[in-house]
JSON list of C-alpha atoms in Angstrom, two decimals:
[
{"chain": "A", "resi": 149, "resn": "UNK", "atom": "CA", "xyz": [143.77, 115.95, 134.56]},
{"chain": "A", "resi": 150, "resn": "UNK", "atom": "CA", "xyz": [146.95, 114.00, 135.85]},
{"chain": "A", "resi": 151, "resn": "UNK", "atom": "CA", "xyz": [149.79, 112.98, 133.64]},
{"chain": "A", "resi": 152, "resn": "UNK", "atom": "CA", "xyz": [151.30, 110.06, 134.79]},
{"chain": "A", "resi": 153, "resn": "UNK", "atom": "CA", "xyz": [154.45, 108.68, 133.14]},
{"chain": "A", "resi": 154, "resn": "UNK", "atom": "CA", "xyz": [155.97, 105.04, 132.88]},
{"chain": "A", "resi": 155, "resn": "UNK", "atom": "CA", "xyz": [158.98, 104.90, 135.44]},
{"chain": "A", "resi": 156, "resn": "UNK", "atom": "CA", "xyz": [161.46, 102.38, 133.12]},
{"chain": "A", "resi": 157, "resn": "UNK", "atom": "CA", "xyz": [164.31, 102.08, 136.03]},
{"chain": "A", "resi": 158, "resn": "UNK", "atom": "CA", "xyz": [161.32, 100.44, 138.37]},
{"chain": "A", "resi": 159, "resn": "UNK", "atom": "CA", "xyz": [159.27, 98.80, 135.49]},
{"chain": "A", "resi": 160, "resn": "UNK", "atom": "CA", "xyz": [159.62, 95.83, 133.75]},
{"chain": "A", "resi": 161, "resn": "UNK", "atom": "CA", "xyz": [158.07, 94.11, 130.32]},
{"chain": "A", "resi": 162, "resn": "UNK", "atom": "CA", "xyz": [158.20, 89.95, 130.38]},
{"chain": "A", "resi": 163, "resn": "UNK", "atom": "CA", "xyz": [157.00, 87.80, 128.66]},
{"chain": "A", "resi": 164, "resn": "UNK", "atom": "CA", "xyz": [156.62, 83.89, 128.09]},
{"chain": "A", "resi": 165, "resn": "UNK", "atom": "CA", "xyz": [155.82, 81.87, 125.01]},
{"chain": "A", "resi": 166, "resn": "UNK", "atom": "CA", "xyz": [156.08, 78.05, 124.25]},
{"chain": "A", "resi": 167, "resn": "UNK", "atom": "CA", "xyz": [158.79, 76.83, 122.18]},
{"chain": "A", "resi": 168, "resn": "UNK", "atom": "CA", "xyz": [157.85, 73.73, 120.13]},
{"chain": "A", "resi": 169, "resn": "UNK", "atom": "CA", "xyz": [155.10, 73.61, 122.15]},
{"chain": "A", "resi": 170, "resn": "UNK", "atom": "CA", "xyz": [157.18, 71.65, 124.78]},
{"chain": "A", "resi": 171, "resn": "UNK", "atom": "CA", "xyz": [159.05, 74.17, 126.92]},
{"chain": "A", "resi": 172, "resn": "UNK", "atom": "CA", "xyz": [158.71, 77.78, 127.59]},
{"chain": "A", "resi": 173, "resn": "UNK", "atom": "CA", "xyz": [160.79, 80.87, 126.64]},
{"chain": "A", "resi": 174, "resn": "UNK", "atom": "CA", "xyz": [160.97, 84.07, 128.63]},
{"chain": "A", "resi": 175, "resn": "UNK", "atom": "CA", "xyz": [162.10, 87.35, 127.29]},
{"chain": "A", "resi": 176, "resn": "UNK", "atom": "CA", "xyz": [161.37, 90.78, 128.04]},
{"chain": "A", "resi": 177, "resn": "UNK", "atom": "CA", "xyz": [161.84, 94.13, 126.29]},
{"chain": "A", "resi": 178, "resn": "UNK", "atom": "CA", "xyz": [164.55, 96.41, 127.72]},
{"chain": "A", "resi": 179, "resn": "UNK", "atom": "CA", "xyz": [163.16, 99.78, 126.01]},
{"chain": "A", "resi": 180, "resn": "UNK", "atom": "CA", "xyz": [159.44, 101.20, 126.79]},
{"chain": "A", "resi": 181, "resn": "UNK", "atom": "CA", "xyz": [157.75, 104.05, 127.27]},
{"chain": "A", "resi": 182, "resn": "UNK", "atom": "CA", "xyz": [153.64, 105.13, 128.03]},
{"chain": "A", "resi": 183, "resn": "UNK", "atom": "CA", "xyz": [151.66, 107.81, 130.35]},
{"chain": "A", "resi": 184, "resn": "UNK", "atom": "CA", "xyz": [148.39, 107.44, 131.81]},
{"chain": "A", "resi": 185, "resn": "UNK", "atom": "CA", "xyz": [145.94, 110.60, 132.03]},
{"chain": "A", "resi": 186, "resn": "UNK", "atom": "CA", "xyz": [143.54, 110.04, 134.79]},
{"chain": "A", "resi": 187, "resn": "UNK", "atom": "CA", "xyz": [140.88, 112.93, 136.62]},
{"chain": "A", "resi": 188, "resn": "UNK", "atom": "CA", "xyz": [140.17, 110.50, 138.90]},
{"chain": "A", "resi": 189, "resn": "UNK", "atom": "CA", "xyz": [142.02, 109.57, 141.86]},
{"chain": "A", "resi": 190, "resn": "UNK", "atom": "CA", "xyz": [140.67, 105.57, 141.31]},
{"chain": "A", "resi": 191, "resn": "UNK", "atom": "CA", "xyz": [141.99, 105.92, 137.96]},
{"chain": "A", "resi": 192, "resn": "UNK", "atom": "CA", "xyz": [138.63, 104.78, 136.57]},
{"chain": "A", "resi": 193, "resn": "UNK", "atom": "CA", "xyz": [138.54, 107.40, 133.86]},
{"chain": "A", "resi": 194, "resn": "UNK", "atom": "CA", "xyz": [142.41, 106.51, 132.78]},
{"chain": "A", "resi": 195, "resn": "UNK", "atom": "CA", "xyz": [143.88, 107.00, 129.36]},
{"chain": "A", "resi": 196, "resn": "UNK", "atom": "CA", "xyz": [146.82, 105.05, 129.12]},
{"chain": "A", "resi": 197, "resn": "UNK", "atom": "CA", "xyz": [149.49, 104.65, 126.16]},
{"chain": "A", "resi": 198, "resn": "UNK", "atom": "CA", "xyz": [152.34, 102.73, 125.89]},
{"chain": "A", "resi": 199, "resn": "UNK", "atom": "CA", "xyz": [154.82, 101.71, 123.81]},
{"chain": "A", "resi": 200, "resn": "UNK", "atom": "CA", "xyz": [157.47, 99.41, 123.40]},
{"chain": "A", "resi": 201, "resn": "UNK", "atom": "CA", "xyz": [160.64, 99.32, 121.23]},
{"chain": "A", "resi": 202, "resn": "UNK", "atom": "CA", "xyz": [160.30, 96.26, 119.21]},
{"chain": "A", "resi": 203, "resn": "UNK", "atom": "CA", "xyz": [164.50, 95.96, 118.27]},
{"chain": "A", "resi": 204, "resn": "UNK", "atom": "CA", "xyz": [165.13, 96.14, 122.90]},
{"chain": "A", "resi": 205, "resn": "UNK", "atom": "CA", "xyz": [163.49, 92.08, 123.00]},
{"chain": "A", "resi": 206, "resn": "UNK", "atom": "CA", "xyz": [165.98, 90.41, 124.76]},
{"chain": "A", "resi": 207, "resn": "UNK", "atom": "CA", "xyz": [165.39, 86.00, 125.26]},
{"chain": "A", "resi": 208, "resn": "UNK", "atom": "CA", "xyz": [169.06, 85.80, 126.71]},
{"chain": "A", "resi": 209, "resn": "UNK", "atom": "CA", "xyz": [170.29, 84.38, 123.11]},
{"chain": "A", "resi": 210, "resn": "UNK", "atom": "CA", "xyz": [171.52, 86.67, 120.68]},
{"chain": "A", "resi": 211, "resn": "UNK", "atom": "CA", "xyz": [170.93, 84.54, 118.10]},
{"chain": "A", "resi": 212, "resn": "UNK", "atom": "CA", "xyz": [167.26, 84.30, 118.96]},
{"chain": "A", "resi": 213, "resn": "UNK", "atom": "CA", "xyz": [167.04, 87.61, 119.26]},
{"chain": "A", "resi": 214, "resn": "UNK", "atom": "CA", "xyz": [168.22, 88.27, 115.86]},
{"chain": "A", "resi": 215, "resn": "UNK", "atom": "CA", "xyz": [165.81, 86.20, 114.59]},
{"chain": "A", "resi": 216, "resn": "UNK", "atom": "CA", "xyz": [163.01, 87.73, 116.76]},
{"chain": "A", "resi": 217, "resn": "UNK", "atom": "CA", "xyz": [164.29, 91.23, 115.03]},
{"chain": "A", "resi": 218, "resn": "UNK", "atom": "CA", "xyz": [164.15, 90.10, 111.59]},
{"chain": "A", "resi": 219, "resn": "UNK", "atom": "CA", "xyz": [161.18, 90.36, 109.26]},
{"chain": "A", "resi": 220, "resn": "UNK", "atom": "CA", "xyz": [159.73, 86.67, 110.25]},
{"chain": "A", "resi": 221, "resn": "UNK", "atom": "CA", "xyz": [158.80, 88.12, 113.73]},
{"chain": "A", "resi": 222, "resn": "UNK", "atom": "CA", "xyz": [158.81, 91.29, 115.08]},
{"chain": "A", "resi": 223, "resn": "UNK", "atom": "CA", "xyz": [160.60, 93.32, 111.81]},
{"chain": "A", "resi": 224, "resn": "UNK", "atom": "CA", "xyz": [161.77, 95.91, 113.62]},
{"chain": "A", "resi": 225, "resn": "UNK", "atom": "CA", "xyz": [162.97, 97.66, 110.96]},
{"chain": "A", "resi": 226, "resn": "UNK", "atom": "CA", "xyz": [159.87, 98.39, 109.64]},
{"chain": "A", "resi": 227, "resn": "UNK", "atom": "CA", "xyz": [157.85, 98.12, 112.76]},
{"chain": "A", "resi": 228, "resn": "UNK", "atom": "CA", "xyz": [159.82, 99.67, 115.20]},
{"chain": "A", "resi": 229, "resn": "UNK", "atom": "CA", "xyz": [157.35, 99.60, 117.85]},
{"chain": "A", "resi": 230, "resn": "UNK", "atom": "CA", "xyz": [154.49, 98.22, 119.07]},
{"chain": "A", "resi": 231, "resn": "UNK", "atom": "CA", "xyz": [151.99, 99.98, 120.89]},
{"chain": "A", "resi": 232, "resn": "UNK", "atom": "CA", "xyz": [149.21, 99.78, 123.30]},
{"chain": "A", "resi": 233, "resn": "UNK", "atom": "CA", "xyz": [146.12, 102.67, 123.87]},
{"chain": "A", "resi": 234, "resn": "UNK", "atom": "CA", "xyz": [143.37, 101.71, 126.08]},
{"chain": "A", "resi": 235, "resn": "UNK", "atom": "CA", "xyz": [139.63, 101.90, 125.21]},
{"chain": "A", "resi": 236, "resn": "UNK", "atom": "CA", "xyz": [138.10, 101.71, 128.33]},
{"chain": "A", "resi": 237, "resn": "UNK", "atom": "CA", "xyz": [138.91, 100.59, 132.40]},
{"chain": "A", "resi": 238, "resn": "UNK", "atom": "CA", "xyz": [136.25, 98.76, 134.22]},
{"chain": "A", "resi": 239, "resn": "UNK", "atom": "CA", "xyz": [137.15, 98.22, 138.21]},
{"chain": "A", "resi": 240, "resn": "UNK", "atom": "CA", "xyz": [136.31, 95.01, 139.27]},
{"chain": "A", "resi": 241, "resn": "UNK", "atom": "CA", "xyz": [136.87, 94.89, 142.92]},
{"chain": "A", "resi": 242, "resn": "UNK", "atom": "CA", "xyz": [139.61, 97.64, 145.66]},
{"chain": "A", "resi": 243, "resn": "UNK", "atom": "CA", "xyz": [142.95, 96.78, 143.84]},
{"chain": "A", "resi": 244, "resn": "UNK", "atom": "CA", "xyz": [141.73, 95.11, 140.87]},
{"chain": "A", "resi": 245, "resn": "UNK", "atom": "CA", "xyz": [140.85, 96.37, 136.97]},
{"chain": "A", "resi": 246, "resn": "UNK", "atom": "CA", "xyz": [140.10, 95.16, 133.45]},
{"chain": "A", "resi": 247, "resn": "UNK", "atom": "CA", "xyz": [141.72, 97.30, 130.66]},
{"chain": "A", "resi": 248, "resn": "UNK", "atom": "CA", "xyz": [140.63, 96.95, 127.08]},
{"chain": "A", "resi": 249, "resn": "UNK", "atom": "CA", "xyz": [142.56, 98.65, 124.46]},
{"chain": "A", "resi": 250, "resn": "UNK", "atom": "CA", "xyz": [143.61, 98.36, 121.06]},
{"chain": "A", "resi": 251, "resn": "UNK", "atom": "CA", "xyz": [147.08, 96.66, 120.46]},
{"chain": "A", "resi": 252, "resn": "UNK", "atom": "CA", "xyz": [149.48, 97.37, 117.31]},
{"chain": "A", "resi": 253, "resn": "UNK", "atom": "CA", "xyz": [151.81, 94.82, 116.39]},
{"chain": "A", "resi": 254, "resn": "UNK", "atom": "CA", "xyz": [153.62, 95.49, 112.88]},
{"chain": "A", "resi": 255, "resn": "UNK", "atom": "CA", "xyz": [150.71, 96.49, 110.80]},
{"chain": "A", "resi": 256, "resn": "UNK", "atom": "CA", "xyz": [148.23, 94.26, 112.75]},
{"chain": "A", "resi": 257, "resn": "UNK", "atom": "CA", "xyz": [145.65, 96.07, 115.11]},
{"chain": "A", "resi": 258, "resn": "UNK", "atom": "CA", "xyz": [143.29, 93.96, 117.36]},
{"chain": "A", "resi": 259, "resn": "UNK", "atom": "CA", "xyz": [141.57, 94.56, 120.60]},
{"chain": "A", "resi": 260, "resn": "UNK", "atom": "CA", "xyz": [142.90, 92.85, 123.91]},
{"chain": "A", "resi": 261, "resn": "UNK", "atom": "CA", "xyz": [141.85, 92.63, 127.56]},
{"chain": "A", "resi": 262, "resn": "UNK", "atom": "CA", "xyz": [144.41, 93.21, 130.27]},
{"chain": "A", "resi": 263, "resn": "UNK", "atom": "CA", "xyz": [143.95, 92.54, 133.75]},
{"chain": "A", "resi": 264, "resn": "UNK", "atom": "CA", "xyz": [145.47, 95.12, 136.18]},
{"chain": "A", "resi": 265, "resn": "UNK", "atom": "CA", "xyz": [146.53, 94.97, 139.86]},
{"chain": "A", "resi": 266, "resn": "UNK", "atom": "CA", "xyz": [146.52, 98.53, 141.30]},
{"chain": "A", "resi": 267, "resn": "UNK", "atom": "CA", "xyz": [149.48, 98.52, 144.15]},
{"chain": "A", "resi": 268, "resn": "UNK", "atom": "CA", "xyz": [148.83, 101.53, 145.92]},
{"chain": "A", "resi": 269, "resn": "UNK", "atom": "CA", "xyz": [150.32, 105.34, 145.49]},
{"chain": "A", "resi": 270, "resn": "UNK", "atom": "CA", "xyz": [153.61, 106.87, 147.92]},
{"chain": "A", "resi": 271, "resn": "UNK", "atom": "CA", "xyz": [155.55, 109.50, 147.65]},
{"chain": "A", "resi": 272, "resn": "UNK", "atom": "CA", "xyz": [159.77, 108.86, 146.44]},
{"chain": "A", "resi": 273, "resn": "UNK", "atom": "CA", "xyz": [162.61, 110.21, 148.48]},
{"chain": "A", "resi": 274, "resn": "UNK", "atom": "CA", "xyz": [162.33, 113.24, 145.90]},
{"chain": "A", "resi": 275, "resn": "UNK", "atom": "CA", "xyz": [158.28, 114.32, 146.57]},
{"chain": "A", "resi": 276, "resn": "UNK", "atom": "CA", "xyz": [156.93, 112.72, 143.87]},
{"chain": "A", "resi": 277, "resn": "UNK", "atom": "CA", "xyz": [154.23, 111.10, 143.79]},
{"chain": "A", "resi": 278, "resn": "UNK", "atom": "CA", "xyz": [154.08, 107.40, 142.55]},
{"chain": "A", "resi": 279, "resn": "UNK", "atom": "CA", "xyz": [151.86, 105.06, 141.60]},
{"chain": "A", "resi": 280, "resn": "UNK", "atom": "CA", "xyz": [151.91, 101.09, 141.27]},
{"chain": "A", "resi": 281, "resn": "UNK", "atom": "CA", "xyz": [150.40, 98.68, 138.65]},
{"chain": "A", "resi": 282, "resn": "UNK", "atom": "CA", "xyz": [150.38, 95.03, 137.77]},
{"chain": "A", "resi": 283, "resn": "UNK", "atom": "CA", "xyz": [149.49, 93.93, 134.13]},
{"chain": "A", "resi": 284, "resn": "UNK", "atom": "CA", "xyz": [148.68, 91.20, 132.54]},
{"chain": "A", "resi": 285, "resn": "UNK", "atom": "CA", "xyz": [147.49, 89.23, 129.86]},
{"chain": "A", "resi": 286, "resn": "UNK", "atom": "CA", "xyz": [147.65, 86.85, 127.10]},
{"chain": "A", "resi": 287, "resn": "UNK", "atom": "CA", "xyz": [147.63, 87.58, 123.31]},
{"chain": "A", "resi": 288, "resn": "UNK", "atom": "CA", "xyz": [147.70, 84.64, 120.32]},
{"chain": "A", "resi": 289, "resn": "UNK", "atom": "CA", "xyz": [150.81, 86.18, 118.78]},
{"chain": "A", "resi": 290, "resn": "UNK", "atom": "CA", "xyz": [149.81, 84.50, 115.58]},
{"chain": "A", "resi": 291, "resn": "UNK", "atom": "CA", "xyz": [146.91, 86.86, 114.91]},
{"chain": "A", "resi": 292, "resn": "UNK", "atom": "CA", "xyz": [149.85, 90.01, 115.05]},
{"chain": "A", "resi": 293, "resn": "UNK", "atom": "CA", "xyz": [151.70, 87.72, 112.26]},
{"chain": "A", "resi": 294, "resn": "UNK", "atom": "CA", "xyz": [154.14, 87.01, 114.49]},
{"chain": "A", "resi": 295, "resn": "UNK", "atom": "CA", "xyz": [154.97, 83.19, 112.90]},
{"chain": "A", "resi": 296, "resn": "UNK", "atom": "CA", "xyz": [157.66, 81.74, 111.29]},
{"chain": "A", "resi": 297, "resn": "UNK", "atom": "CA", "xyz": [157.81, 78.05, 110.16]},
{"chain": "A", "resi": 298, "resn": "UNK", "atom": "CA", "xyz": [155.05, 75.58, 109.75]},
{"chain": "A", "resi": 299, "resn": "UNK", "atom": "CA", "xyz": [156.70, 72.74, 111.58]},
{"chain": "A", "resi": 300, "resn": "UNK", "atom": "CA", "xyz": [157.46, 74.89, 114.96]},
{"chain": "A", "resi": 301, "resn": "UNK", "atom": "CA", "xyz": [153.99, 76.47, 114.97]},
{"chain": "A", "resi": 302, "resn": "UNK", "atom": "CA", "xyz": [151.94, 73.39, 115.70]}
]
């Protein structure tokens, strides 16, 4: 079995949410980590883990981000990170996956569906071996208890 570990200096974790459900706020998390244990050279019997450091979110407003810290989001304090491990991967077509897994937000576990966009394999200027992936998805943060105030979550 192959061990395959989350490069963070050429990955990247965004994400977008509405803001009073008129504009859109992007954001990403600066600290991460995950490995994905695969026999298979299509990665169709993959394992995969990650996690991401809850207190790294970074909106481009300190303020915000505060906020997003603090116990009516993310409370990273308490939840330091939330995490990601994968149930199954289903390939749909050369390139292209679904990933189910269970996702841990604060105390909250649910399932979620990812899709992922396989990018090929090459080697680095060093010999090793590296692999590309697109993922995405959508999650209602809502159901993670990620909500704050009545009025802004209409």
């Amino acid at each position: 079995m192959a061990k395959w570990l989350v490069d963070p200096t050429h990955s990247e974790v965004h994400f977008k949410i509405k803001h009073l459900v008129i504009s859109t706020v992007t954001g990403s998390f600066k600290k991460f980590d995950g490995f994905l244990d695969s026999s298979n050279e299509d990665f169709s019997d993959a394992q995969i883990t990650f996690t991401i450091d809850t207190s790294s979110i970074d909106t481009n407003n300190e303020q915000r981000d505060g906020h997003l810290k603090a116990a009516d989001f993310f409370d990273a304090e308490k939840y330091p990170e939330a995490k990601f491990v994968s149930t199954s991967i289903t390939k749909k077509s050369d390139g292209e996956y679904l990933l189910k897994g269970n996702l841990t937000i604060k105390d909250v576990t649910k399932p979620v569906e990812l899709d992922v966009e396989y990018g090929g394999q090459t080697k680095d200027l060093y010999g090793q071996q590296k692999a590309g992936f697109d993922v995405t998805g959508k999650i209602d943060r809502q159901e993670f208890g990620l909500k704050w105030s009545a009025v802004t979550e209409a």
